mmCIF file with all atom_site columns, C-alpha atoms in Angstrom:
data_model
loop_
_atom_site.group_PDB
_atom_site.id
_atom_site.type_symbol
_atom_site.label_atom_id
_atom_site.label_alt_id
_atom_site.label_comp_id
_atom_site.label_asym_id
_atom_site.label_entity_id
_atom_site.label_seq_id
_atom_site.pdbx_PDB_ins_code
_atom_site.Cartn_x
_atom_site.Cartn_y
_atom_site.Cartn_z
_atom_site.occupancy
_atom_site.B_iso_or_equiv
_atom_site.pdbx_formal_charge
_atom_site.auth_seq_id
_atom_site.auth_comp_id
_atom_site.auth_asym_id
_atom_site.auth_atom_id
_atom_site.pdbx_PDB_model_num
ATOM 1   C CA . MET A 1 1   ? -36.882 13.301  -12.118 1.00 0.00 ? 21  MET A CA 1
ATOM 2   C CA . ALA A 1 2   ? -34.470 10.606  -11.058 1.00 0.00 ? 22  ALA A CA 1
ATOM 3   C CA . SER A 1 3   ? -31.549 11.627  -8.894  1.00 0.00 ? 23  SER A CA 1
ATOM 4   C CA . ARG A 1 4   ? -28.007 10.633  -9.868  1.00 0.00 ? 24  ARG A CA 1
ATOM 5   C CA . VAL A 1 5   ? -25.763 8.877   -7.392  1.00 0.00 ? 25  VAL A CA 1
ATOM 6   C CA . HIS A 1 6   ? -22.407 10.630  -7.162  1.00 0.00 ? 26  HIS A CA 1
ATOM 7   C CA . PRO A 1 7   ? -19.600 8.398   -8.562  1.00 0.00 ? 27  PRO A CA 1
ATOM 8   C CA . LEU A 1 8   ? -17.365 9.102   -5.545  1.00 0.00 ? 28  LEU A CA 1
ATOM 9   C CA . LEU A 1 9   ? -20.081 7.800   -3.220  1.00 0.00 ? 29  LEU A CA 1
ATOM 10  C CA . VAL A 1 10  ? -20.327 4.609   -5.252  1.00 0.00 ? 30  VAL A CA 1
ATOM 11  C CA . ALA A 1 11  ? -16.527 4.225   -5.252  1.00 0.00 ? 31  ALA A CA 1
ATOM 12  C CA . PHE A 1 12  ? -16.406 4.786   -1.486  1.00 0.00 ? 32  PHE A CA 1
ATOM 13  C CA . LEU A 1 13  ? -19.082 2.162   -0.868  1.00 0.00 ? 33  LEU A CA 1
ATOM 14  C CA . VAL A 1 14  ? -17.295 -0.366  -3.083  1.00 0.00 ? 34  VAL A CA 1
ATOM 15  C CA . VAL A 1 15  ? -13.982 0.228   -1.264  1.00 0.00 ? 35  VAL A CA 1
ATOM 16  C CA . LEU A 1 16  ? -15.748 -0.019  2.081   1.00 0.00 ? 36  LEU A CA 1
ATOM 17  C CA . LEU A 1 17  ? -17.422 -3.284  1.107   1.00 0.00 ? 37  LEU A CA 1
ATOM 18  C CA . VAL A 1 18  ? -14.289 -4.862  -0.377  1.00 0.00 ? 38  VAL A CA 1
ATOM 19  C CA . GLY A 1 19  ? -12.012 -3.475  2.335   1.00 0.00 ? 39  GLY A CA 1
ATOM 20  C CA . THR A 1 20  ? -14.015 -5.084  5.108   1.00 0.00 ? 40  THR A CA 1
ATOM 21  C CA . CYS A 1 21  ? -13.961 -8.551  3.545   1.00 0.00 ? 41  CYS A CA 1
ATOM 22  C CA . GLN A 1 22  ? -11.625 -11.016 5.185   1.00 0.00 ? 42  GLN A CA 1
ATOM 23  C CA . ALA A 1 23  ? -9.913  -13.982 3.573   1.00 0.00 ? 43  ALA A CA 1
ATOM 24  C CA . ARG A 1 24  ? -10.670 -17.321 5.176   1.00 0.00 ? 44  ARG A CA 1
ATOM 25  C CA . PRO A 1 25  ? -9.652  -20.885 4.312   1.00 0.00 ? 45  PRO A CA 1
ATOM 26  C CA . ALA A 1 26  ? -12.216 -22.870 2.346   1.00 0.00 ? 46  ALA A CA 1
ATOM 27  C CA . PRO A 1 27  ? -14.617 -24.869 4.543   1.00 0.00 ? 47  PRO A CA 1
ATOM 28  C CA . GLY A 1 28  ? -12.969 -28.052 5.712   1.00 0.00 ? 48  GLY A CA 1
ATOM 29  C CA . LYS A 1 29  ? -9.466  -26.776 4.923   1.00 0.00 ? 49  LYS A CA 1
ATOM 30  C CA . ALA A 1 30  ? -7.263  -25.245 7.558   1.00 0.00 ? 50  ALA A CA 1
ATOM 31  C CA . ALA A 1 31  ? -4.643  -22.699 6.637   1.00 0.00 ? 51  ALA A CA 1
ATOM 32  C CA . SER A 1 32  ? -1.287  -24.437 6.735   1.00 0.00 ? 52  SER A CA 1
ATOM 33  C CA . SER A 1 33  ? 1.899   -22.869 7.931   1.00 0.00 ? 53  SER A CA 1
ATOM 34  C CA . SER A 1 34  ? 5.472   -24.056 7.932   1.00 0.00 ? 54  SER A CA 1
ATOM 35  C CA . SER A 1 35  ? 8.127   -23.583 10.568  1.00 0.00 ? 55  SER A CA 1
ATOM 36  C CA . SER A 1 36  ? 9.071   -20.290 8.896   1.00 0.00 ? 56  SER A CA 1
ATOM 37  C CA . GLY A 1 37  ? 5.605   -18.931 9.653   1.00 0.00 ? 57  GLY A CA 1
ATOM 38  C CA . VAL A 1 38  ? 4.665   -18.741 5.973   1.00 0.00 ? 58  VAL A CA 1
ATOM 39  C CA . VAL A 1 39  ? 0.974   -19.510 5.455   1.00 0.00 ? 59  VAL A CA 1
ATOM 40  C CA . ASP A 1 40  ? -0.174  -21.679 2.528   1.00 0.00 ? 60  ASP A CA 1
ATOM 41  C CA . GLY A 1 41  ? 3.110   -21.209 0.674   1.00 0.00 ? 61  GLY A CA 1
ATOM 42  C CA . ILE A 1 42  ? 2.746   -17.422 0.390   1.00 0.00 ? 62  ILE A CA 1
ATOM 43  C CA . THR A 1 43  ? 6.265   -16.077 0.807   1.00 0.00 ? 63  THR A CA 1
ATOM 44  C CA . ALA A 1 44  ? 5.925   -12.494 -0.442  1.00 0.00 ? 64  ALA A CA 1
ATOM 45  C CA . ILE A 1 45  ? 3.453   -9.642  -0.939  1.00 0.00 ? 65  ILE A CA 1
ATOM 46  C CA . TYR A 1 46  ? 3.758   -6.988  -3.653  1.00 0.00 ? 66  TYR A CA 1
ATOM 47  C CA . ASN A 1 47  ? 1.423   -4.122  -2.790  1.00 0.00 ? 67  ASN A CA 1
ATOM 48  C CA . PHE A 1 48  ? 0.207   -1.258  -4.996  1.00 0.00 ? 68  PHE A CA 1
ATOM 49  C CA . GLY A 1 49  ? -2.079  1.483   -3.697  1.00 0.00 ? 69  GLY A CA 1
ATOM 50  C CA . ASP A 1 50  ? -2.475  4.810   -1.945  1.00 0.00 ? 70  ASP A CA 1
ATOM 51  C CA . SER A 1 51  ? -2.455  6.146   1.644   1.00 0.00 ? 71  SER A CA 1
ATOM 52  C CA . ILE A 1 52  ? -4.528  3.255   2.920   1.00 0.00 ? 72  ILE A CA 1
ATOM 53  C CA . SER A 1 53  ? -1.434  1.051   2.471   1.00 0.00 ? 73  SER A CA 1
ATOM 54  C CA . ASP A 1 54  ? 1.544   3.453   2.065   1.00 0.00 ? 74  ASP A CA 1
ATOM 55  C CA . THR A 1 55  ? 4.273   2.418   4.514   1.00 0.00 ? 75  THR A CA 1
ATOM 56  C CA . GLY A 1 56  ? 6.497   5.439   3.866   1.00 0.00 ? 76  GLY A CA 1
ATOM 57  C CA . ASN A 1 57  ? 6.985   5.984   0.112   1.00 0.00 ? 77  ASN A CA 1
ATOM 58  C CA . TYR A 1 58  ? 5.271   9.394   -0.065  1.00 0.00 ? 78  TYR A CA 1
ATOM 59  C CA . LEU A 1 59  ? 7.524   10.701  2.659   1.00 0.00 ? 79  LEU A CA 1
ATOM 60  C CA . ARG A 1 60  ? 10.588  9.540   0.701   1.00 0.00 ? 80  ARG A CA 1
ATOM 61  C CA . GLU A 1 61  ? 9.425   10.775  -2.746  1.00 0.00 ? 81  GLU A CA 1
ATOM 62  C CA . GLY A 1 62  ? 10.977  14.214  -2.585  1.00 0.00 ? 82  GLY A CA 1
ATOM 63  C CA . ALA A 1 63  ? 11.033  17.674  -1.048  1.00 0.00 ? 83  ALA A CA 1
ATOM 64  C CA . ALA A 1 64  ? 7.428   18.669  -1.816  1.00 0.00 ? 84  ALA A CA 1
ATOM 65  C CA . ALA A 1 65  ? 6.017   15.336  -0.739  1.00 0.00 ? 85  ALA A CA 1
ATOM 66  C CA . GLY A 1 66  ? 8.248   15.149  2.312   1.00 0.00 ? 86  GLY A CA 1
ATOM 67  C CA . ALA A 1 67  ? 7.262   18.625  3.463   1.00 0.00 ? 87  ALA A CA 1
ATOM 68  C CA . MET A 1 68  ? 3.577   17.737  3.233   1.00 0.00 ? 88  MET A CA 1
ATOM 69  C CA . MET A 1 69  ? 4.006   14.497  5.161   1.00 0.00 ? 89  MET A CA 1
ATOM 70  C CA . GLU A 1 70  ? 6.732   15.374  7.647   1.00 0.00 ? 90  GLU A CA 1
ATOM 71  C CA . HIS A 1 71  ? 4.184   15.176  10.470  1.00 0.00 ? 91  HIS A CA 1
ATOM 72  C CA . THR A 1 72  ? 3.906   11.408  9.876   1.00 0.00 ? 92  THR A CA 1
ATOM 73  C CA . VAL A 1 73  ? 7.389   10.879  11.320  1.00 0.00 ? 93  VAL A CA 1
ATOM 74  C CA . ALA A 1 74  ? 6.455   12.236  14.743  1.00 0.00 ? 94  ALA A CA 1
ATOM 75  C CA . PRO A 1 75  ? 3.915   11.243  17.404  1.00 0.00 ? 95  PRO A CA 1
ATOM 76  C CA . PRO A 1 76  ? 1.085   10.429  17.424  1.00 0.00 ? 96  PRO A CA 1
ATOM 77  C CA . TYR A 1 77  ? 1.838   8.723   14.075  1.00 0.00 ? 97  TYR A CA 1
ATOM 78  C CA . GLY A 1 78  ? 3.228   5.256   14.711  1.00 0.00 ? 98  GLY A CA 1
ATOM 79  C CA . ALA A 1 79  ? 2.580   5.447   18.456  1.00 0.00 ? 99  ALA A CA 1
ATOM 80  C CA . ALA A 1 80  ? 0.847   2.068   18.489  1.00 0.00 ? 100 ALA A CA 1
ATOM 81  C CA . ILE A 1 81  ? 3.624   0.255   16.581  1.00 0.00 ? 101 ILE A CA 1
ATOM 82  C CA . GLY A 1 82  ? 6.726   1.542   18.295  1.00 0.00 ? 102 GLY A CA 1
ATOM 83  C CA . GLY A 1 83  ? 7.563   4.584   16.204  1.00 0.00 ? 103 GLY A CA 1
ATOM 84  C CA . ALA A 1 84  ? 6.599   6.701   13.237  1.00 0.00 ? 104 ALA A CA 1
ATOM 85  C CA . THR A 1 85  ? 7.384   5.316   9.777   1.00 0.00 ? 105 THR A CA 1
ATOM 86  C CA . GLY A 1 86  ? 5.603   7.634   7.352   1.00 0.00 ? 106 GLY A CA 1
ATOM 87  C CA . ARG A 1 87  ? 2.345   5.695   7.586   1.00 0.00 ? 107 ARG A CA 1
ATOM 88  C CA . CYS A 1 88  ? -0.825  7.821   7.681   1.00 0.00 ? 108 CYS A CA 1
ATOM 89  C CA . SER A 1 89  ? -1.817  6.069   10.892  1.00 0.00 ? 109 SER A CA 1
ATOM 90  C CA . ASP A 1 90  ? -0.856  5.789   14.530  1.00 0.00 ? 110 ASP A CA 1
ATOM 91  C CA . GLY A 1 91  ? -0.801  2.021   14.168  1.00 0.00 ? 111 GLY A CA 1
ATOM 92  C CA . TYR A 1 92  ? -0.876  -0.798  11.674  1.00 0.00 ? 112 TYR A CA 1
ATOM 93  C CA . LEU A 1 93  ? -2.396  -0.499  8.197   1.00 0.00 ? 113 LEU A CA 1
ATOM 94  C CA . MET A 1 94  ? -4.509  -3.195  6.527   1.00 0.00 ? 114 MET A CA 1
ATOM 95  C CA . ILE A 1 95  ? -1.459  -4.371  4.545   1.00 0.00 ? 115 ILE A CA 1
ATOM 96  C CA . ASP A 1 96  ? 0.447   -4.762  7.839   1.00 0.00 ? 116 ASP A CA 1
ATOM 97  C CA . TYR A 1 97  ? -2.288  -6.991  9.266   1.00 0.00 ? 117 TYR A CA 1
ATOM 98  C CA . LEU A 1 98  ? -2.298  -9.062  6.086   1.00 0.00 ? 118 LEU A CA 1
ATOM 99  C CA . ALA A 1 99  ? 1.480   -9.551  6.267   1.00 0.00 ? 119 ALA A CA 1
ATOM 100 C CA . LYS A 1 100 ? 1.288   -10.494 9.947   1.00 0.00 ? 120 LYS A CA 1
ATOM 101 C CA . ASP A 1 101 ? -1.558  -12.955 9.319   1.00 0.00 ? 121 ASP A CA 1
ATOM 102 C CA . LEU A 1 102 ? 0.515   -14.607 6.581   1.00 0.00 ? 122 LEU A CA 1
ATOM 103 C CA . GLY A 1 103 ? 3.521   -14.901 8.888   1.00 0.00 ? 123 GLY A CA 1
ATOM 104 C CA . LEU A 1 104 ? 5.545   -12.359 6.894   1.00 0.00 ? 124 LEU A CA 1
ATOM 105 C CA . PRO A 1 105 ? 7.432   -9.280  8.069   1.00 0.00 ? 125 PRO A CA 1
ATOM 106 C CA . LEU A 1 106 ? 5.892   -5.848  7.487   1.00 0.00 ? 126 LEU A CA 1
ATOM 107 C CA . LEU A 1 107 ? 6.458   -4.587  3.941   1.00 0.00 ? 127 LEU A CA 1
ATOM 108 C CA . ASN A 1 108 ? 9.210   -2.075  3.340   1.00 0.00 ? 128 ASN A CA 1
ATOM 109 C CA . PRO A 1 109 ? 8.501   0.912   1.096   1.00 0.00 ? 129 PRO A CA 1
ATOM 110 C CA . TYR A 1 110 ? 10.227  0.478   -2.270  1.00 0.00 ? 130 TYR A CA 1
ATOM 111 C CA . LEU A 1 111 ? 12.036  3.813   -1.749  1.00 0.00 ? 131 LEU A CA 1
ATOM 112 C CA . ASP A 1 112 ? 13.681  2.571   1.461   1.00 0.00 ? 132 ASP A CA 1
ATOM 113 C CA . LYS A 1 113 ? 17.269  2.286   0.238   1.00 0.00 ? 133 LYS A CA 1
ATOM 114 C CA . GLY A 1 114 ? 18.948  -0.894  1.377   1.00 0.00 ? 134 GLY A CA 1
ATOM 115 C CA . ALA A 1 115 ? 15.687  -2.476  2.563   1.00 0.00 ? 135 ALA A CA 1
ATOM 116 C CA . ASP A 1 116 ? 15.199  -6.217  2.389   1.00 0.00 ? 136 ASP A CA 1
ATOM 117 C CA . PHE A 1 117 ? 12.600  -7.067  -0.270  1.00 0.00 ? 137 PHE A CA 1
ATOM 118 C CA . THR A 1 118 ? 12.862  -10.829 0.199   1.00 0.00 ? 138 THR A CA 1
ATOM 119 C CA . HIS A 1 119 ? 9.277   -11.060 1.442   1.00 0.00 ? 139 HIS A CA 1
ATOM 120 C CA . GLY A 1 120 ? 7.852   -8.473  -0.938  1.00 0.00 ? 140 GLY A CA 1
ATOM 121 C CA . VAL A 1 121 ? 7.722   -4.728  -1.267  1.00 0.00 ? 141 VAL A CA 1
ATOM 122 C CA . ASN A 1 122 ? 5.224   -1.915  -0.962  1.00 0.00 ? 142 ASN A CA 1
ATOM 123 C CA . PHE A 1 123 ? 4.816   0.402   -3.974  1.00 0.00 ? 143 PHE A CA 1
ATOM 124 C CA . ALA A 1 124 ? 1.812   2.290   -2.529  1.00 0.00 ? 144 ALA A CA 1
ATOM 125 C CA . VAL A 1 125 ? 2.070   6.086   -2.275  1.00 0.00 ? 145 VAL A CA 1
ATOM 126 C CA . THR A 1 126 ? -0.214  8.475   -0.397  1.00 0.00 ? 146 THR A CA 1
ATOM 127 C CA . GLY A 1 127 ? -2.314  10.466  -2.844  1.00 0.00 ? 147 GLY A CA 1
ATOM 128 C CA . ALA A 1 128 ? -1.841  7.994   -5.689  1.00 0.00 ? 148 ALA A CA 1
ATOM 129 C CA . THR A 1 129 ? -4.631  7.851   -8.250  1.00 0.00 ? 149 THR A CA 1
ATOM 130 C CA . ALA A 1 130 ? -5.789  5.218   -10.704 1.00 0.00 ? 150 ALA A CA 1
ATOM 131 C CA . LEU A 1 131 ? -5.286  7.668   -13.590 1.00 0.00 ? 151 LEU A CA 1
ATOM 132 C CA . ASP A 1 132 ? -2.018  9.490   -14.242 1.00 0.00 ? 152 ASP A CA 1
ATOM 133 C CA . ALA A 1 133 ? -1.702  13.296  -13.981 1.00 0.00 ? 153 ALA A CA 1
ATOM 134 C CA . ALA A 1 134 ? -2.081  13.796  -17.762 1.00 0.00 ? 154 ALA A CA 1
ATOM 135 C CA . ALA A 1 135 ? -5.338  11.816  -17.897 1.00 0.00 ? 155 ALA A CA 1
ATOM 136 C CA . LEU A 1 136 ? -6.696  13.740  -14.919 1.00 0.00 ? 156 LEU A CA 1
ATOM 137 C CA . ALA A 1 137 ? -5.761  17.066  -16.543 1.00 0.00 ? 157 ALA A CA 1
ATOM 138 C CA . ARG A 1 138 ? -7.674  16.101  -19.704 1.00 0.00 ? 158 ARG A CA 1
ATOM 139 C CA . ILE A 1 139 ? -10.865 15.794  -17.685 1.00 0.00 ? 159 ILE A CA 1
ATOM 140 C CA . GLY A 1 140 ? -10.235 18.962  -15.689 1.00 0.00 ? 160 GLY A CA 1
ATOM 141 C CA . VAL A 1 141 ? -9.017  17.456  -12.436 1.00 0.00 ? 161 VAL A CA 1
ATOM 142 C CA . ALA A 1 142 ? -6.215  19.365  -10.715 1.00 0.00 ? 162 ALA A CA 1
ATOM 143 C CA . ALA A 1 143 ? -2.824  17.688  -10.609 1.00 0.00 ? 163 ALA A CA 1
ATOM 144 C CA . PRO A 1 144 ? -2.429  15.322  -7.654  1.00 0.00 ? 164 PRO A CA 1
ATOM 145 C CA . HIS A 1 145 ? 0.279   15.787  -5.025  1.00 0.00 ? 165 HIS A CA 1
ATOM 146 C CA . THR A 1 146 ? 2.165   12.829  -6.445  1.00 0.00 ? 166 THR A CA 1
ATOM 147 C CA . ASN A 1 147 ? 2.589   11.355  -9.900  1.00 0.00 ? 167 ASN A CA 1
ATOM 148 C CA . SER A 1 148 ? 2.708   7.853   -8.463  1.00 0.00 ? 168 SER A CA 1
ATOM 149 C CA . SER A 1 149 ? -0.448  6.727   -10.217 1.00 0.00 ? 169 SER A CA 1
ATOM 150 C CA . LEU A 1 150 ? -1.251  3.041   -10.508 1.00 0.00 ? 170 LEU A CA 1
ATOM 151 C CA . SER A 1 151 ? 0.427   2.841   -13.936 1.00 0.00 ? 171 SER A CA 1
ATOM 152 C CA . VAL A 1 152 ? 3.595   4.406   -12.496 1.00 0.00 ? 172 VAL A CA 1
ATOM 153 C CA . GLN A 1 153 ? 3.572   1.963   -9.564  1.00 0.00 ? 173 GLN A CA 1
ATOM 154 C CA . LEU A 1 154 ? 3.154   -0.994  -11.912 1.00 0.00 ? 174 LEU A CA 1
ATOM 155 C CA . HIS A 1 155 ? 6.388   -0.014  -13.705 1.00 0.00 ? 175 HIS A CA 1
ATOM 156 C CA . ARG A 1 156 ? 8.440   0.086   -10.488 1.00 0.00 ? 176 ARG A CA 1
ATOM 157 C CA . PRO A 1 157 ? 9.140   -3.620  -9.859  1.00 0.00 ? 177 PRO A CA 1
ATOM 158 C CA . PRO A 1 158 ? 12.359  -3.607  -11.950 1.00 0.00 ? 178 PRO A CA 1
ATOM 159 C CA . ARG A 1 159 ? 13.790  -1.224  -9.344  1.00 0.00 ? 179 ARG A CA 1
ATOM 160 C CA . CYS A 1 160 ? 13.591  -4.120  -6.895  1.00 0.00 ? 180 CYS A CA 1
ATOM 161 C CA . ALA A 1 161 ? 14.731  -6.523  -9.593  1.00 0.00 ? 181 ALA A CA 1
ATOM 162 C CA . THR A 1 162 ? 16.807  -8.908  -7.501  1.00 0.00 ? 182 THR A CA 1
ATOM 163 C CA . SER A 1 163 ? 14.028  -10.040 -5.191  1.00 0.00 ? 183 SER A CA 1
ATOM 164 C CA . TRP A 1 164 ? 11.319  -9.584  -7.849  1.00 0.00 ? 184 TRP A CA 1
ATOM 165 C CA . ARG A 1 165 ? 13.008  -11.804 -10.463 1.00 0.00 ? 185 ARG A CA 1
ATOM 166 C CA . ALA A 1 166 ? 13.952  -14.394 -7.874  1.00 0.00 ? 186 ALA A CA 1
ATOM 167 C CA . ARG A 1 167 ? 10.250  -14.980 -7.261  1.00 0.00 ? 187 ARG A CA 1
ATOM 168 C CA . TRP A 1 168 ? 9.329   -15.562 -10.907 1.00 0.00 ? 188 TRP A CA 1
#
C-alpha cells in the first residue's frame, strides 16, 4: 500500500525551495544602479502575500485583527530594525531585504494612511490564504482570521491609484 504525501508538506517544501532562491545577474552581466540607488531600472515593488511579507496591514485591518496582533507593536518585535511595525518578526522580512538590495525604501503597508507609495506598496496580510473564505467554507475549512485572500489583495491597487497608475 503506497503512502500519500500530505499536501501541506508538499506546499511547505515548495515554499522552502522557492523562498531560499536568490536572484542574481546573468553571467557576464553586472547589476547596474543609478545615482538614485535603483537597480536595473526597478523603481517600485508591489507585494502580495501573507505573514512572511506583511509589513503591518493585519494590525491595521480592524479591531479583531488588531487585538490578535497587538503584541507585534512591542518588543521584541522590531527590535533589530529600530522599532515594532506590525511585522511578525524582530527584524527584516524577505521583502525588506529585496527592497534594500534593489536600492528602494522599505515597503509601506497599503493601510498606512498618508504613506508614500512612490516606490511600491505592500498588500500582504498575515493569515491571508490563496482561496477566499467562501471557497474555504465549501471544502470544510474554518474561516481564516482575515478575509484578505489573494483575490482580495489583487483588487486593492486602485486604493493606491495615484502611484499605481503613474507606473503604468
